[in-house]
CSV table of C-alpha atoms and ligand atoms in Angstrom, one decimal:
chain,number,residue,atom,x,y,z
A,1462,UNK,CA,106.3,119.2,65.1
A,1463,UNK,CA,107.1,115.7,66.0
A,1464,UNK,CA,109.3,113.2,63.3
A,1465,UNK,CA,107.2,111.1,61.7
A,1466,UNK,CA,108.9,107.3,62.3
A,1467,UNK,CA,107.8,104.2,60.8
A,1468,UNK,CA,109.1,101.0,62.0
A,1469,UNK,CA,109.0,98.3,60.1
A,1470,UNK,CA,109.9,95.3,61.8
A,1471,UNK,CA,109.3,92.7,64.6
A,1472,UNK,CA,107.3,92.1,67.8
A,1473,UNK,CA,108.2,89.3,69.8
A,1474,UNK,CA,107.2,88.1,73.3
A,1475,UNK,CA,110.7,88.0,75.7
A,1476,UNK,CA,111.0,84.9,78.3
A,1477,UNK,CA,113.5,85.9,80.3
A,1478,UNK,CA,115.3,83.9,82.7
A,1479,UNK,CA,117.7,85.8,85.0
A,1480,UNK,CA,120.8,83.9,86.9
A,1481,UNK,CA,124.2,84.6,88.0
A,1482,UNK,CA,125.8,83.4,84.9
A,1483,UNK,CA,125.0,82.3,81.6
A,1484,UNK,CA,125.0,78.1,80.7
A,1485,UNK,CA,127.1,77.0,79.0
A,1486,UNK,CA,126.1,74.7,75.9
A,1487,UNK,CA,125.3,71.4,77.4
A,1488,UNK,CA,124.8,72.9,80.7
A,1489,UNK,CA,121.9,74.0,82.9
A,1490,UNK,CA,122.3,76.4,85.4
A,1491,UNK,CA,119.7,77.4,88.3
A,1492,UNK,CA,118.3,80.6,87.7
A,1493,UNK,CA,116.7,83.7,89.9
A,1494,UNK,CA,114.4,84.7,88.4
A,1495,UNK,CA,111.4,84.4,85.4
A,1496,UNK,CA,110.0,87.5,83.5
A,1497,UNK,CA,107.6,87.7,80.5
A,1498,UNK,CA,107.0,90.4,78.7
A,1499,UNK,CA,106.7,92.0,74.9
A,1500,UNK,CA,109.8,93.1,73.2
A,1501,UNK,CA,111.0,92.4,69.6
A,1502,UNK,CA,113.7,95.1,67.8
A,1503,UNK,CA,111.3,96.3,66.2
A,1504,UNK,CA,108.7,97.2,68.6
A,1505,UNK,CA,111.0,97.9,71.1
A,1506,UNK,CA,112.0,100.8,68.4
A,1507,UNK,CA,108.6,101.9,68.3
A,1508,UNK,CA,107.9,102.3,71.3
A,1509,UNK,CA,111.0,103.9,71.8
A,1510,UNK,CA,110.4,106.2,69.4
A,1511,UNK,CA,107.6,107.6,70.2
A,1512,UNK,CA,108.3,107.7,74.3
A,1513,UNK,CA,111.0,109.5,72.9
A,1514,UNK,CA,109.0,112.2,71.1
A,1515,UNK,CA,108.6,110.8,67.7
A,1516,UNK,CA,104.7,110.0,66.1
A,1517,UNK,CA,105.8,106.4,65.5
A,1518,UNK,CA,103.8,104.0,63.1
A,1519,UNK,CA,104.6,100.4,63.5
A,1520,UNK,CA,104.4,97.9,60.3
A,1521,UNK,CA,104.1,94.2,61.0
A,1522,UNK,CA,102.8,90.9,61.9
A,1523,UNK,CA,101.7,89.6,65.1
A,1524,UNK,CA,100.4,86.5,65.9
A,1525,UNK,CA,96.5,85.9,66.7
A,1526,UNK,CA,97.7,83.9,69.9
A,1527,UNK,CA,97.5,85.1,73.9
A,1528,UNK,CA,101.3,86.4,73.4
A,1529,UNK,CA,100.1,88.8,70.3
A,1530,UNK,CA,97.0,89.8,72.3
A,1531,UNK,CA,99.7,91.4,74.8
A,1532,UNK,CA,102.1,92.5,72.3
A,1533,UNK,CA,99.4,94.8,70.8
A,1534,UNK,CA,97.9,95.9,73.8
A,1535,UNK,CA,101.6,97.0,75.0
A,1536,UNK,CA,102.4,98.9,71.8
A,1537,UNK,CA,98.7,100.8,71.7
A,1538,UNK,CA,99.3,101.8,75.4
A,1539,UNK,CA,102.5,103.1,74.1
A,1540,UNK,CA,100.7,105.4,71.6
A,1541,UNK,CA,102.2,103.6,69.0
A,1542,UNK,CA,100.2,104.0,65.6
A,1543,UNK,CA,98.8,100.3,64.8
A,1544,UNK,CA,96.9,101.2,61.9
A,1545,UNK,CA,98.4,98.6,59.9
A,1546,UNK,CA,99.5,96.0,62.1
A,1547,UNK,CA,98.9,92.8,60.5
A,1548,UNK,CA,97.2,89.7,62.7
A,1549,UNK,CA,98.6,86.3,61.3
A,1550,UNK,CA,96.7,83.0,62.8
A,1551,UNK,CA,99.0,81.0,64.5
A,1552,UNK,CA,101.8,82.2,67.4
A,1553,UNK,CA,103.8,85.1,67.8
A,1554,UNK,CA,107.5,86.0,67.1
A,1555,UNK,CA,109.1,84.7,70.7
A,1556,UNK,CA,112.5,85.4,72.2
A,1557,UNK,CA,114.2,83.5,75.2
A,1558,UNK,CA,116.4,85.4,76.5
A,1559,UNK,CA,119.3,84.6,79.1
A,1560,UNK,CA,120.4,87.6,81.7
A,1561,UNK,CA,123.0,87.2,84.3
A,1562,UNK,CA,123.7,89.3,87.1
A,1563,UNK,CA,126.5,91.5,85.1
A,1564,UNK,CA,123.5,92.6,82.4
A,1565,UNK,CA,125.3,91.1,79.7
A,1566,UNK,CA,122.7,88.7,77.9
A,1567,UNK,CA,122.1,85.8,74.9
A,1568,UNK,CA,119.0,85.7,72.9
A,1569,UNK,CA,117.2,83.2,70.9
A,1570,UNK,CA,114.4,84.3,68.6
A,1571,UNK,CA,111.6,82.3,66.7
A,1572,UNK,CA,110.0,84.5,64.4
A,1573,UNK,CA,106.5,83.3,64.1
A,1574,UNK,CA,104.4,85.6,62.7
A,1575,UNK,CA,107.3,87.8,61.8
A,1576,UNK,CA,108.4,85.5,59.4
A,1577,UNK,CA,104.8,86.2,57.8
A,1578,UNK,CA,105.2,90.0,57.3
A,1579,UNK,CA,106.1,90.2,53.3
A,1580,UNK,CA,104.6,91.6,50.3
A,1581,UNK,CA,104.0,95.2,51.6
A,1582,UNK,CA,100.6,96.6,51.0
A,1583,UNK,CA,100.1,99.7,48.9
A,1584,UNK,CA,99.0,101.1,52.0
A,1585,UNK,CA,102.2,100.2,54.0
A,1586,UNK,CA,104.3,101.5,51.4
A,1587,UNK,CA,102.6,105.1,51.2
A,1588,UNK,CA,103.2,105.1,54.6
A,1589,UNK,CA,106.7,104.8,54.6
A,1590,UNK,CA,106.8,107.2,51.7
A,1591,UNK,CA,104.9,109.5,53.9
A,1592,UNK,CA,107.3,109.3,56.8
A,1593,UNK,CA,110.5,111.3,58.0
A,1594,UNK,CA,112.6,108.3,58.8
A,1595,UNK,CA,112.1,104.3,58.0
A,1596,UNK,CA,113.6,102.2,60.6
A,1597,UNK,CA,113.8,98.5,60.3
A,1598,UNK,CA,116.3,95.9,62.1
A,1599,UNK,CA,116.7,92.1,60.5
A,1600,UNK,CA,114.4,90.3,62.5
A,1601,UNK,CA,111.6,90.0,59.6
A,1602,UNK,CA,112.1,88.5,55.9
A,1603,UNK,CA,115.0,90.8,54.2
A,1604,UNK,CA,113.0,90.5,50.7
A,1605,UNK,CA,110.3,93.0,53.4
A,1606,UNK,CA,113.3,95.2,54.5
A,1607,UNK,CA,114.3,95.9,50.9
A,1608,UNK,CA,110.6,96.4,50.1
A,1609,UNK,CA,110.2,98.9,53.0
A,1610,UNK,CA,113.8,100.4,51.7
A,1611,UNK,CA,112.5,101.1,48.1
A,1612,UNK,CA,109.4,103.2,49.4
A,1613,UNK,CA,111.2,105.3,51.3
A,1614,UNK,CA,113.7,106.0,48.7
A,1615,UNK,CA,110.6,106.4,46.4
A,1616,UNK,CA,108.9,108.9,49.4
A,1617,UNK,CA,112.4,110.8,50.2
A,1618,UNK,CA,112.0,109.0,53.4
A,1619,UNK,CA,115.4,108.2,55.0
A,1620,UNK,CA,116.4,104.8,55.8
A,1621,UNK,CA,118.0,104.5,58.7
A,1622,UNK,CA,118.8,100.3,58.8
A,1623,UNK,CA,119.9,98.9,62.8
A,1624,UNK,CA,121.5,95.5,60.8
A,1625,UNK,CA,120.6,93.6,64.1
A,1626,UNK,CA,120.4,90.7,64.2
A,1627,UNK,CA,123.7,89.6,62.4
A,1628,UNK,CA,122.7,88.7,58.7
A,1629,UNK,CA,123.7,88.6,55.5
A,1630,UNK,CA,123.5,92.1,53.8
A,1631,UNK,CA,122.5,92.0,50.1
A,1632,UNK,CA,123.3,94.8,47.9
A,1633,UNK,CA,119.9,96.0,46.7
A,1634,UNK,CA,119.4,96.5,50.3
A,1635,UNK,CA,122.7,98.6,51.2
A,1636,UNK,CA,122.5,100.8,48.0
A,1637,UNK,CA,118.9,102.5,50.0
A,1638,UNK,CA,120.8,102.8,53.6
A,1639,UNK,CA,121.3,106.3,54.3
A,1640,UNK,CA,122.2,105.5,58.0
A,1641,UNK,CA,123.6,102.2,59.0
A,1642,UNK,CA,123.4,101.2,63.1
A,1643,UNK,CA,125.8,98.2,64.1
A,1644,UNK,CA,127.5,96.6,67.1
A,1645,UNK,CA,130.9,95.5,66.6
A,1646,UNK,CA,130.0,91.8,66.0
A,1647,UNK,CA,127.4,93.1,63.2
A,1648,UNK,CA,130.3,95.4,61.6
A,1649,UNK,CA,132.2,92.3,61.8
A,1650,UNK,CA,129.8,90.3,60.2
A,1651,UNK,CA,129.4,92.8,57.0
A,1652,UNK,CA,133.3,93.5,56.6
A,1653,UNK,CA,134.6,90.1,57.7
A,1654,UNK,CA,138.1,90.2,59.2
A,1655,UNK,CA,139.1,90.2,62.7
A,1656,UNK,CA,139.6,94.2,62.8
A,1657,UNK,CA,136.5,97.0,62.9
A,1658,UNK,CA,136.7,98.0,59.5
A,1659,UNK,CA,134.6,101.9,59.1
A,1660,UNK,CA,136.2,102.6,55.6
A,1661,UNK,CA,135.3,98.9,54.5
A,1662,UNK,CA,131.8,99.9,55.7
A,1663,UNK,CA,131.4,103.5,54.2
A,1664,UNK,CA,132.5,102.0,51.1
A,1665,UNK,CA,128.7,100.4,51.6
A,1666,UNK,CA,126.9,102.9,52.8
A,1667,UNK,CA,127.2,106.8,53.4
A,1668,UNK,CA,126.9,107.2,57.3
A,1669,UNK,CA,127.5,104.8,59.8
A,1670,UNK,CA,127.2,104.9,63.7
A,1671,UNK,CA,129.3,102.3,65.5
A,1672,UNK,CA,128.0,101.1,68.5
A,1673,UNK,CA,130.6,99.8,71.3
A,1674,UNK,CA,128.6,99.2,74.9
A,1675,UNK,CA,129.9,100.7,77.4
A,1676,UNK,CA,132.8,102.7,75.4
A,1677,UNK,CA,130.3,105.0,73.8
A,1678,UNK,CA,129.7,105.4,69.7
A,1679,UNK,CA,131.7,106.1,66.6
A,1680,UNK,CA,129.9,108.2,64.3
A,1681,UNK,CA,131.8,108.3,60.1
A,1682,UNK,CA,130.4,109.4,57.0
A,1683,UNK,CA,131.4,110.1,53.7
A,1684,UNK,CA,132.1,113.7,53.8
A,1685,UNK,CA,135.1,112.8,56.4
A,1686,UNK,CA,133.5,113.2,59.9
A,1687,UNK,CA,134.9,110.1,62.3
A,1688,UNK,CA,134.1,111.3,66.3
A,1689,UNK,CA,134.2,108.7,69.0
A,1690,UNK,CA,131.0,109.9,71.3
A,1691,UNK,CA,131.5,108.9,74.9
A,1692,UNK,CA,129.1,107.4,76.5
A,1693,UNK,CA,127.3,107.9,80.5
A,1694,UNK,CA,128.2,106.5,83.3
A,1695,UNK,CA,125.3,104.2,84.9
A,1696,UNK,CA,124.2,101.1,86.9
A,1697,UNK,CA,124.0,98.3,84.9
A,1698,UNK,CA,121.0,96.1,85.4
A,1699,UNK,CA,120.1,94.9,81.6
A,1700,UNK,CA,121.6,95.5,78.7
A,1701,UNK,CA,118.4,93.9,76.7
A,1702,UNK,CA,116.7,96.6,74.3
A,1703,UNK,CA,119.8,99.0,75.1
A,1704,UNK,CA,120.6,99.0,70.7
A,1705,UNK,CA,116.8,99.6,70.4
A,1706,UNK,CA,116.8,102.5,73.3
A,1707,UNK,CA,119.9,104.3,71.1
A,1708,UNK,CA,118.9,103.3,67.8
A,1709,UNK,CA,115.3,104.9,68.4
A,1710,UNK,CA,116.7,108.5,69.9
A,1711,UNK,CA,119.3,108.4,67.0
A,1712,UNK,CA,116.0,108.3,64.1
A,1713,UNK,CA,114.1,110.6,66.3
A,1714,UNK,CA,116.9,113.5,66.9
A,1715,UNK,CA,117.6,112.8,62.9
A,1716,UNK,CA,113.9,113.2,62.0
A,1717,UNK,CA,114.3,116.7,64.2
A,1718,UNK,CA,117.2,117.7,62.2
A,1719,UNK,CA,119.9,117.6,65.0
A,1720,UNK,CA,123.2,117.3,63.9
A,1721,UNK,CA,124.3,113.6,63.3
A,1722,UNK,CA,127.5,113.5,66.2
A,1723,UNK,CA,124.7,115.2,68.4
A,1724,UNK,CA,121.7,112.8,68.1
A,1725,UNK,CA,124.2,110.0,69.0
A,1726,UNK,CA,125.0,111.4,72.0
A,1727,UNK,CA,121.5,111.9,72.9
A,1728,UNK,CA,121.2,108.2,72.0
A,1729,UNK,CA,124.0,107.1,74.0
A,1730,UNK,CA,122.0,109.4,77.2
A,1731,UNK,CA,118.8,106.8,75.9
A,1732,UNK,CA,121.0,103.6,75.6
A,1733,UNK,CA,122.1,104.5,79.2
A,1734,UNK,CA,118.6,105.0,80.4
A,1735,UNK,CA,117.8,101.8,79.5
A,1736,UNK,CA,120.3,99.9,80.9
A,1737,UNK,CA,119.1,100.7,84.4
A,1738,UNK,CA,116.1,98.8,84.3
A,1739,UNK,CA,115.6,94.8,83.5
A,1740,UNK,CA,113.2,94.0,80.4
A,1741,UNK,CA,112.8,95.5,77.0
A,1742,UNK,CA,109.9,97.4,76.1
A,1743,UNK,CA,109.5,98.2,79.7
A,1744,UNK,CA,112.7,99.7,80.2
A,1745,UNK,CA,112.7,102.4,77.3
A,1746,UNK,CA,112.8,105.8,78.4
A,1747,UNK,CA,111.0,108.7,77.9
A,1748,UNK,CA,112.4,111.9,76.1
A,1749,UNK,CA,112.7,113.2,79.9
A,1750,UNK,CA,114.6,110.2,80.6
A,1751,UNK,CA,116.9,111.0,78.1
A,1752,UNK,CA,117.5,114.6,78.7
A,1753,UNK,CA,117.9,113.9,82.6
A,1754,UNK,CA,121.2,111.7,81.6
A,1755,UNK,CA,122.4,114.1,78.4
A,1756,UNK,CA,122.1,117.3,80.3
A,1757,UNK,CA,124.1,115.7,83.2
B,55,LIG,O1,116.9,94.0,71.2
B,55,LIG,C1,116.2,93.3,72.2
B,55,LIG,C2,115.2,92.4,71.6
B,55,LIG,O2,115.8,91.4,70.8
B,55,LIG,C3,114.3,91.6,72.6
B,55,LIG,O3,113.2,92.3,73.0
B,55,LIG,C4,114.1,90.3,71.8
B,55,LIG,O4,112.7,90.1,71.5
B,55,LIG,C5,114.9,90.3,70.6
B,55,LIG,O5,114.2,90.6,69.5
């Protein structure tokens, strides 16, 4: 039976300007190219999800403007549960995002209606509780993410957390991660220093997967396990939604009950996929996708 996934988390619409290298502050740059189109951490990991074989509930807020009429109608073509999708009046979350012609990209995100996804209904909350895995990134309030965390500790849900954007991490938060997904600059930002810190962050939580681009993963946990996954070679067009792509597989192998050090290599095959293609929800892959690059 498919994992049951609920995302709890953001929609945003992407304005993407492509060009041959990122401005620098103060300077403008003539681009290549202009794309629009819906994306947001965490309905990029819903989508994701369920393209890659989970049954994948998405809780949030989108705005009751053009961009949120697109926003939903991308996530229901996905097959994305919208049950309780919120409508908020006023604009959607937005992000502009900068790609040059390496794939290597800068984002800027105003949250809009994500900012106006808090309180969680009793409704939302049984849903999480109902779930295998909870999966939220830091793109909505972090009062909702604790919220979200609490019912699926209350459910036996497991709460996998993709600390993305770069935030502050409270405590009451960390104490409900039973998976934590970061970049180097997020590990950074939790352990401070200059040097990746994995005992520093297992200290926090009790498994960690350490994502490092093109070099692969590092998966650690508790119990002693620290394996460098490698990760597949591929043309790199966009690295936008790539975290979201691996982040997704990850929760969905989990909710199978694949081995840990396994579903990260099946998320690095998904990372990979994703990479190929420019855009964010657009350039998810499917579960056949996935395989295709895993298998080899
Ligand atoms: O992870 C990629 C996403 O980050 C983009 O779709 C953008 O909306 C930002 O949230």
């Amino acid at each position: 039976m498919a994992p049951r996934i609920v995302v709890a988390g953001s929609a945003n619409m992407d304005l993407v300007g492509l060009a041959e290298r990122l401005p620098r502050p103060g300077e403008t740059v003539l681009g290549d190219d202009f794309l629009m189109m819906p994306g947001g951490k965490g309905a990029n990991q819903a989508i994701a999800a369920t393209r890659a074989g989970g049954h994948t509930c998405f809780l949030g807020a989108i705005g009751s403007d053009s961009f949120g009429v697109s926003l939903n109608a991308q996530l229901n073509g996905a097959g994305v549960d919208m049950t309780h999708v919120r409508t908020t009046y006023g604009v959607s979350g937005v992000a502009v995002i900068m790609v040059d012609r390496a794939g290597e990209n800068s984002i800027l995100v105003a949250p809009g209606a994500n900012n106006a996804f808090t309180g969680l209904t009793e409704a939302e909350k049984a849903t999480i509780a109902d779930g295998d895995v909870l999966l939220c990134q830091q793109e909505i309030p972090v009062e909702t993410v604790i919220e979200a965390a609490r019912a699926a500790r209350a459910g036996g849900t497991r709460f996998v957390l993709n600390a993305a954007p770069a935030r502050e991490l409270p405590p009451e938060l960390l104490e409900h991660v039973d998976l934590l997904v970061v970049n180097e600059v997020e590990a950074l930002s939790i352990t401070g220093g200059d040097d990746i810190d994995v005992p520093a962050l297992l200290a926090l939580v009790p498994r960690v997967v350490l994502t490092l681009g093109g070099a692969g993963s590092r998966y650690a946990d508790r119990d002693g396990r620290d394996e460098h996954v490698p990760s597949y070679r591929v043309q790199v067009t966009d690295t936008t939604a790539a975290g979201d792509a691996f982040t997704a597989a990850l929760a969905v192998a989990w909710g199978e009950g694949r081995d840990l050090v396994e579903a990260v290599r099946w998320a690095n095959a998904a990372g990979a996929a994703c990479v190929r293609k420019v855009g964010a929800s657009n350039s998810l892959p499917t579960r056949a996708e996935i395989d295709e690059i895993y298998r080899g």
